[in-house]
Amino acid sequence: MDAIQLVLDQIPIKHDIVSQFIFLGVFQGFFVASIIIFKANKSIISLKLIGYFLIAFCLVLFDQYLCYTGLMKYTIYLNDTSEPLVLLWAPLLYLFIRNVLEKERLRFRTTWYHFLLPLAYALSQIGYYAHPRSVKINAYIAAYFPDMKHLHTPKNLDYGYQLIKDEFRWILLLSGLVYTFLCIRVLLKKGPTSKPKKRKGGMDTYRFSRNVLVPFILLMLIAFIIFLNHENDLGDHYIGMVQAAIVFTISIMVFSESRFFQKSWVVDKYEALKAQNDSLKIEEIKAFVQQNDYFANPDISLKELSSSLGSNVNHVSKVINLETGNNFNEFINSYRIELAKRKLLSSEYGQLTIEAIGNSVGFKSKSAFYNAFKHFTGVSPKVFRENMKMS
C-alpha cells in the first residue's frame, strides 16, 4: 500500500447532526435554484441572478460538507476548487438587488468588472490546481487534521500561489464589505418612501431584497469572528451551518411568495413584455411628444398617447421605462420642465407668474410644478430664475 493511501485511510469519516444539517442545506439549495432557473422566463435576469447565487452558494456548502465529514479524501482533486465561487456571492447578490429594485437592464459589457476578482483569484491558483494529489492531500489535512503527518511532495514545485491563498479569508471579507455597502446604498435609494406598496398575501421586491441581504451580512460577521479565532479551517462547519440556515430562509421566502414567478412581481411588467412587439422605438415616442409641444397638454395620459401612436399601453410604458429609466409621468414632465426653464429665463414671459408658467407647460397645480421642477433641477423655479439671472 503506497504512502498516499496510508494517509487517506487515516482520515476518519464523520456523520453527525451538523453534517446532516449542512447536507440538507445543500440539497434544498440546489432544489430551489433548479426551480428558479428552469421555471423562470429565460429573459428575466433578476431570477437568473438569485438562482446563480444559490448555485454558487451551495457548491461551496457541498465542499464544506465533504471537508467536514472526511469524504473529501475520495474527491481530493476538488479540494479548495470552490474558493473562487465564494467570491461570486457578493457580486451576484448585489446585481440581483440592483436589477430587481432599479429595473436596470444589466448587460455583461457593463457589469463584467464585478467578476474580475473571482476570475483573478482562480487564475492565481492555477499552480495549485495543477499540482499532484499529494499537495492537495497535505493542504486538506493541514486545514482539518493538523496533527496528522504530511506526505512527501515532489521537489522544485512552485508554491507562489500560496501568497494569495493565505490572504483568501481577508479578500473574501473585503469583497463582502464593499458589496454590502453597495447593496445598502441601493436599498436606501429605493427605501420606504419609494418602495412598492406591500401587496396582500405577498412580499414586495424591496422587502425580499432586504431580507436576503440581512442574513448575508450576518454570515460575513460570523465568518469574521471565526477567522479571528481559527487559523485553520476547523471552524468552517459553523459557517456551513449558517449558510444552510440562509438557504432555508431564502427557500421559505421564495415558496411563501405566491407571486414569485408571476409577471406581477420580480418579472416587472416592462420586463415581462420584453419579448413582445418591439416595433415602436423611443425615438418615435419622443418625436411625437415634442411635436407641437404635445407634452404641454395638461390632460395627456399614457392611454391617449398609446392610442395616438397606434400601440398598447403596456408596450409604450415599457419602452419609456427601459430606454429612459423614467415612468410615463417623469418622461412627460422632463419635457415640461425644460420648456419651463426656457420660459423662466425669457423676457417674453417676464410678465407671467411662476405658477402661470407652470400652467402653460402642462402642470395643473402650483405644487405639482414645484415638485417636478425640484425633482429635475434640485431647486425651486424661483431659485432657478434668481441663480440664472445672477450668473
Coordinates of C-alpha atoms in Angstrom, one line a residue:
M1 CA 0.0 0.0 0.0
D2 CA 1.5 3.4 -1.0
A3 CA 2.1 6.3 1.3
I4 CA -0.8 8.3 -0.2
Q5 CA -3.3 5.5 0.5
L6 CA -2.0 5.1 4.1
V7 CA -2.6 8.8 4.8
L8 CA -6.1 8.7 3.2
D9 CA -7.0 5.7 5.3
Q10 CA -6.2 7.6 8.4
I11 CA -8.8 10.3 7.6
P12 CA -11.9 9.4 9.6
I13 CA -15.4 9.6 8.1
K14 CA -17.7 11.6 10.4
H15 CA -21.5 11.9 10.2
D16 CA -23.4 13.8 12.9
I17 CA -26.2 16.4 13.2
V18 CA -24.0 19.1 11.9
S19 CA -23.2 17.2 8.7
Q20 CA -26.8 16.3 8.2
F21 CA -28.0 19.9 8.6
I22 CA -25.4 21.1 6.1
F23 CA -26.3 18.3 3.6
L24 CA -30.0 19.2 3.9
G25 CA -29.0 22.8 3.1
V26 CA -27.0 21.7 0.0
F27 CA -30.0 19.6 -1.2
Q28 CA -32.5 22.3 -0.5
G29 CA -30.4 25.0 -2.2
F30 CA -29.9 23.1 -5.4
F31 CA -33.6 22.2 -5.5
V32 CA -34.7 25.8 -5.1
A33 CA -32.1 27.0 -7.6
S34 CA -33.2 24.5 -10.2
I35 CA -36.8 25.5 -9.8
I36 CA -35.9 29.2 -10.1
I37 CA -33.7 28.7 -13.2
F38 CA -35.9 26.3 -15.1
K39 CA -39.3 27.7 -14.2
A40 CA -38.4 31.4 -14.7
N41 CA -38.6 33.1 -18.1
K42 CA -35.1 33.0 -19.7
S43 CA -35.2 36.7 -20.3
I44 CA -35.7 37.5 -16.6
I45 CA -32.2 38.5 -15.4
S46 CA -33.4 39.1 -11.8
L47 CA -34.4 35.4 -11.2
K48 CA -31.4 34.1 -13.0
L49 CA -29.1 36.0 -10.7
I50 CA -30.7 34.7 -7.5
G51 CA -30.6 31.2 -9.0
Y52 CA -26.9 31.5 -9.8
F53 CA -26.2 32.9 -6.4
L54 CA -27.8 29.8 -4.8
I55 CA -25.8 27.5 -7.0
A56 CA -22.5 29.2 -6.2
F57 CA -23.6 29.2 -2.5
C58 CA -24.4 25.5 -2.4
L59 CA -21.4 24.3 -4.4
V60 CA -19.2 25.9 -1.7
L61 CA -21.5 24.4 1.0
F62 CA -21.1 21.0 -0.6
D63 CA -17.3 21.5 -0.5
Q64 CA -17.6 22.2 3.2
Y65 CA -19.7 19.1 3.7
L66 CA -17.1 16.9 2.1
C67 CA -14.3 18.5 4.1
Y68 CA -16.2 18.3 7.5
T69 CA -17.2 14.6 7.0
G70 CA -13.9 13.5 5.6
L71 CA -15.5 12.4 2.4
M72 CA -13.1 14.9 0.6
K73 CA -10.5 12.1 0.7
Y74 CA -12.5 10.4 -2.1
T75 CA -12.6 13.6 -4.2
I76 CA -9.3 15.1 -3.1
Y77 CA -8.8 16.8 -6.5
L78 CA -11.8 19.0 -5.6
N79 CA -10.2 20.4 -2.5
D80 CA -10.2 24.2 -2.4
T81 CA -11.6 24.4 -6.0
S82 CA -14.7 26.2 -4.7
E83 CA -12.8 29.2 -3.4
P84 CA -13.4 31.4 -6.5
L85 CA -17.1 30.7 -6.2
V86 CA -17.1 32.2 -2.7
L87 CA -16.0 35.5 -4.3
L88 CA -19.0 35.3 -6.6
W89 CA -21.6 35.5 -3.7
A90 CA -21.4 39.2 -3.1
P91 CA -21.4 40.4 -6.7
L92 CA -24.3 38.2 -7.6
L93 CA -26.3 39.3 -4.6
Y94 CA -25.6 43.0 -5.4
L95 CA -26.5 42.6 -9.1
F96 CA -29.8 40.9 -8.1
I97 CA -30.7 43.6 -5.7
R98 CA -29.8 46.3 -8.2
N99 CA -31.7 44.7 -11.0
V100 CA -34.8 43.9 -9.1
L101 CA -35.1 47.3 -7.4
E102 CA -33.8 49.7 -10.1
K103 CA -35.3 47.7 -13.0
E104 CA -32.0 48.2 -14.7
R105 CA -31.2 46.3 -17.9
L106 CA -27.9 44.5 -16.9
R107 CA -25.6 43.6 -19.7
F108 CA -22.3 41.7 -19.4
R109 CA -20.4 44.6 -21.2
T110 CA -21.4 46.9 -18.4
T111 CA -21.1 44.5 -15.4
W112 CA -18.2 42.3 -16.3
Y113 CA -15.8 44.0 -13.9
H114 CA -17.8 42.6 -11.0
F115 CA -16.5 39.2 -11.9
L116 CA -12.8 40.2 -12.1
L117 CA -11.9 39.3 -8.5
P118 CA -13.2 35.7 -8.7
L119 CA -11.6 35.3 -12.1
A120 CA -8.3 36.8 -10.9
Y121 CA -8.2 34.6 -7.8
A122 CA -9.0 31.4 -9.9
L123 CA -6.1 32.3 -12.3
S124 CA -3.8 32.9 -9.3
Q125 CA -4.5 29.3 -8.1
I126 CA -3.7 27.5 -11.4
G127 CA -0.5 26.3 -9.9
Y128 CA -2.3 24.7 -7.0
Y129 CA -4.9 23.0 -9.3
A130 CA -2.1 21.6 -11.5
H131 CA -0.1 20.2 -8.6
P132 CA -0.1 16.5 -7.8
R133 CA -2.5 14.8 -5.5
S134 CA 0.0 14.7 -2.6
V135 CA -0.1 18.6 -2.4
K136 CA -3.9 18.7 -2.2
I137 CA -3.9 16.0 0.5
N138 CA -1.4 18.0 2.5
A139 CA -3.5 21.1 2.1
Y140 CA -6.6 19.3 3.3
I141 CA -5.1 17.6 6.3
A142 CA -3.3 20.8 7.3
A143 CA -6.7 22.5 7.4
Y144 CA -8.8 19.8 9.1
F145 CA -6.3 17.3 10.7
P146 CA -3.3 19.5 11.7
D147 CA -1.9 16.7 13.9
M148 CA -1.6 14.2 11.0
K149 CA 1.8 13.6 9.3
H150 CA 2.1 15.3 5.9
L151 CA 3.1 13.5 2.7
H152 CA 6.4 14.0 0.9
T153 CA 5.9 16.1 -2.2
P154 CA 8.0 16.4 -5.4
K155 CA 10.8 18.8 -5.2
N156 CA 11.0 22.0 -7.2
L157 CA 7.3 22.7 -7.1
D158 CA 6.3 26.3 -7.4
Y159 CA 4.2 27.4 -4.3
G160 CA 3.9 31.0 -5.4
Y161 CA 0.1 30.7 -5.4
Q162 CA 0.3 30.3 -1.6
L163 CA 0.9 34.0 -1.2
I164 CA -2.6 34.8 -2.4
K165 CA -4.2 31.7 -0.9
D166 CA -3.0 32.8 2.6
E167 CA -5.0 36.0 2.2
F168 CA -8.1 34.5 0.9
R169 CA -10.2 35.0 4.0
W170 CA -9.5 38.7 4.1
I171 CA -10.1 39.1 0.4
L172 CA -13.5 37.5 0.9
L173 CA -14.4 39.7 3.8
L174 CA -13.2 42.8 2.0
S175 CA -15.3 41.9 -1.0
G176 CA -18.3 41.2 1.2
L177 CA -17.8 44.6 2.9
V178 CA -17.7 46.5 -0.4
Y179 CA -20.7 44.8 -1.9
T180 CA -22.7 45.1 1.3
F181 CA -22.1 48.8 1.2
L182 CA -23.3 48.9 -2.5
C183 CA -26.4 46.8 -1.6
I184 CA -27.3 49.1 1.3
R185 CA -26.9 52.1 -1.0
V186 CA -29.4 50.7 -3.4
L187 CA -31.8 49.8 -0.6
L188 CA -31.6 53.3 0.8
K189 CA -32.1 54.8 -2.6
K190 CA -35.2 52.7 -3.0
G191 CA -36.2 53.0 0.6
P192 CA -39.6 53.3 2.4
T193 CA -40.5 56.4 0.6
S194 CA -40.2 54.9 -2.9
K195 CA -40.6 51.1 -2.4
P196 CA -43.7 49.4 -3.9
K197 CA -46.7 49.1 -1.6
K198 CA -47.0 45.7 0.1
R199 CA -49.5 43.5 -1.6
K200 CA -51.8 41.4 0.3
G201 CA -50.6 37.8 0.6
G202 CA -47.1 38.6 -0.7
M203 CA -43.8 40.3 -0.2
D204 CA -42.7 43.2 -2.3
T205 CA -39.3 43.3 -4.0
Y206 CA -37.8 45.8 -1.6
R207 CA -38.6 43.6 1.5
F208 CA -37.4 40.5 -0.3
S209 CA -34.1 42.1 -1.2
R210 CA -33.6 43.4 2.3
N211 CA -34.4 40.1 3.8
V212 CA -31.9 38.3 1.6
L213 CA -29.2 40.9 2.4
V214 CA -29.5 40.8 6.2
P215 CA -28.6 37.1 6.6
F216 CA -25.7 37.6 4.2
I217 CA -24.4 40.4 6.4
L218 CA -24.8 38.1 9.4
L219 CA -22.8 35.4 7.6
M220 CA -19.9 37.8 7.0
L221 CA -19.9 38.9 10.6
I222 CA -19.8 35.2 11.8
A223 CA -17.1 34.4 9.3
F224 CA -15.0 37.3 10.6
I225 CA -15.3 36.1 14.2
I226 CA -14.4 32.5 13.2
F227 CA -11.5 33.6 11.1
L228 CA -10.1 35.5 14.1
N229 CA -10.4 32.5 16.3
H230 CA -9.3 29.7 14.0
E231 CA -6.0 29.8 12.0
N232 CA -7.1 26.7 10.0
D233 CA -10.5 25.6 8.7
L234 CA -11.7 23.8 11.8
G235 CA -14.3 26.4 12.4
D236 CA -15.7 26.3 8.8
H237 CA -18.5 23.9 9.8
Y238 CA -20.0 26.8 11.9
I239 CA -20.0 28.9 8.7
G240 CA -21.5 26.0 6.9
M241 CA -24.4 25.8 9.3
V242 CA -25.1 29.5 8.9
Q243 CA -25.0 29.0 5.1
A244 CA -27.5 26.2 5.4
A245 CA -29.8 28.3 7.5
I246 CA -29.6 31.1 4.9
V247 CA -30.6 28.6 2.2
F248 CA -33.6 27.5 4.2
T249 CA -34.5 31.2 4.8
I250 CA -34.4 32.0 1.1
S251 CA -36.4 28.9 0.3
I252 CA -39.1 29.9 2.7
M253 CA -39.2 33.4 1.2
V254 CA -39.4 32.0 -2.3
F255 CA -42.1 29.5 -1.6
S256 CA -44.1 31.7 0.6
E257 CA -44.2 34.3 -2.2
S258 CA -47.1 33.1 -4.2
R259 CA -46.3 35.6 -7.0
F260 CA -42.6 34.9 -7.2
F261 CA -42.7 33.5 -10.7
Q262 CA -45.6 35.7 -11.9
K263 CA -45.3 38.7 -14.1
S264 CA -46.6 41.0 -11.3
W265 CA -43.6 40.5 -9.0
V266 CA -39.9 40.2 -9.9
V267 CA -40.9 40.0 -13.5
D268 CA -41.8 43.6 -13.8
K269 CA -44.5 44.3 -16.4
Y270 CA -41.9 46.1 -18.5
E271 CA -39.5 43.1 -18.3
A272 CA -42.3 40.6 -19.0
L273 CA -43.2 42.3 -22.2
K274 CA -39.7 42.4 -23.4
A275 CA -40.2 39.6 -25.9
Q276 CA -43.3 41.1 -27.4
N277 CA -43.7 43.6 -30.2
D278 CA -40.8 46.0 -30.2
S279 CA -41.6 47.8 -33.4
L280 CA -42.2 51.1 -31.6
K281 CA -39.0 52.8 -30.7
I282 CA -38.3 55.5 -28.1
E283 CA -37.3 57.9 -30.9
E284 CA -40.8 57.7 -32.3
I285 CA -42.3 58.4 -28.9
K286 CA -40.0 61.3 -28.3
A287 CA -40.7 62.8 -31.7
F288 CA -44.5 62.6 -31.2
V289 CA -44.4 64.0 -27.7
Q290 CA -42.3 67.0 -28.8
Q291 CA -44.4 67.7 -31.9
N292 CA -46.3 71.0 -31.4
D293 CA -45.4 70.7 -27.6
Y294 CA -47.8 67.8 -27.2
F295 CA -46.3 67.2 -23.7
A296 CA -47.7 70.6 -22.6
N297 CA -51.3 69.3 -22.8
P298 CA -52.4 69.1 -19.1
D299 CA -54.8 66.2 -19.9
I300 CA -52.2 64.0 -21.6
S301 CA -52.4 60.4 -20.5
L302 CA -50.5 57.2 -21.2
K303 CA -53.6 55.7 -22.7
E304 CA -54.2 58.6 -25.0
L305 CA -50.5 58.7 -26.1
S306 CA -50.6 54.9 -26.8
S307 CA -53.7 55.3 -28.8
S308 CA -52.3 58.1 -30.9
L309 CA -49.2 56.0 -31.6
G310 CA -51.2 53.0 -32.6
S311 CA -49.7 50.9 -29.8
N312 CA -50.8 49.4 -26.5
V313 CA -50.4 51.0 -23.1
N314 CA -48.1 48.3 -21.7
H315 CA -45.7 48.4 -24.6
V316 CA -45.4 52.2 -24.7
S317 CA -44.9 52.2 -20.9
K318 CA -42.2 49.5 -21.3
V319 CA -40.3 51.3 -24.0
I320 CA -40.3 54.6 -22.0
N321 CA -39.2 52.9 -18.8
L322 CA -36.4 50.7 -20.3
E323 CA -35.0 53.4 -22.6
T324 CA -35.1 56.4 -20.3
G325 CA -35.3 55.0 -16.8
N326 CA -38.4 57.1 -16.1
N327 CA -42.0 56.3 -15.8
F328 CA -44.6 57.9 -18.1
N329 CA -45.2 60.9 -15.8
E330 CA -41.5 61.6 -15.3
F331 CA -40.9 61.2 -19.0
I332 CA -43.5 63.9 -19.9
N333 CA -42.5 66.1 -17.0
S334 CA -38.9 66.2 -18.2
Y335 CA -40.1 68.0 -21.4
R336 CA -42.3 70.3 -19.4
I337 CA -39.5 71.3 -17.1
E338 CA -37.1 72.0 -20.0
L339 CA -39.8 74.3 -21.6
A340 CA -40.5 75.9 -18.2
K341 CA -36.8 76.7 -17.7
R342 CA -36.7 78.5 -21.1
K343 CA -39.8 80.5 -20.2
L344 CA -38.5 81.4 -16.8
L345 CA -35.4 83.0 -18.4
S346 CA -37.2 84.6 -21.4
S347 CA -38.2 88.2 -21.2
E348 CA -41.1 87.3 -23.4
Y349 CA -42.7 85.6 -20.4
G350 CA -41.5 88.0 -17.8
Q351 CA -45.0 89.3 -17.0
L352 CA -46.1 85.7 -16.1
T353 CA -46.0 84.4 -12.6
I354 CA -44.2 81.2 -11.8
E355 CA -47.5 79.5 -11.3
A356 CA -48.7 80.7 -14.7
I357 CA -45.6 79.4 -16.4
G358 CA -46.2 76.0 -14.7
N359 CA -49.8 76.0 -16.1
S360 CA -48.5 77.0 -19.5
V361 CA -46.3 73.9 -19.8
G362 CA -49.0 71.4 -18.6
F363 CA -49.0 71.4 -14.8
K364 CA -52.4 71.6 -13.3
S365 CA -51.3 72.9 -9.9
K366 CA -48.5 75.0 -8.4
S367 CA -47.4 72.2 -6.1
A368 CA -47.1 69.7 -8.9
F369 CA -45.0 72.2 -10.9
Y370 CA -42.7 72.9 -7.9
N371 CA -42.3 69.3 -7.0
A372 CA -41.4 68.3 -10.6
F373 CA -39.1 71.2 -11.1
K374 CA -37.2 70.4 -7.9
H375 CA -37.0 66.8 -8.9
F376 CA -35.3 67.5 -12.2
T377 CA -33.2 70.6 -11.2
G378 CA -32.7 70.2 -7.5
V379 CA -34.0 73.8 -6.8
S380 CA -37.3 75.6 -7.0
P381 CA -38.4 77.6 -10.0
K382 CA -37.9 80.9 -8.1
V383 CA -34.3 79.9 -7.0
F384 CA -33.5 78.7 -10.5
R385 CA -34.6 82.0 -12.1
E386 CA -32.6 84.0 -9.5
N387 CA -29.5 81.9 -9.8
M388 CA -29.5 82.2 -13.6
K389 CA -30.0 85.9 -13.5
M390 CA -27.1 86.4 -11.1
S391 CA -24.9 84.3 -13.3

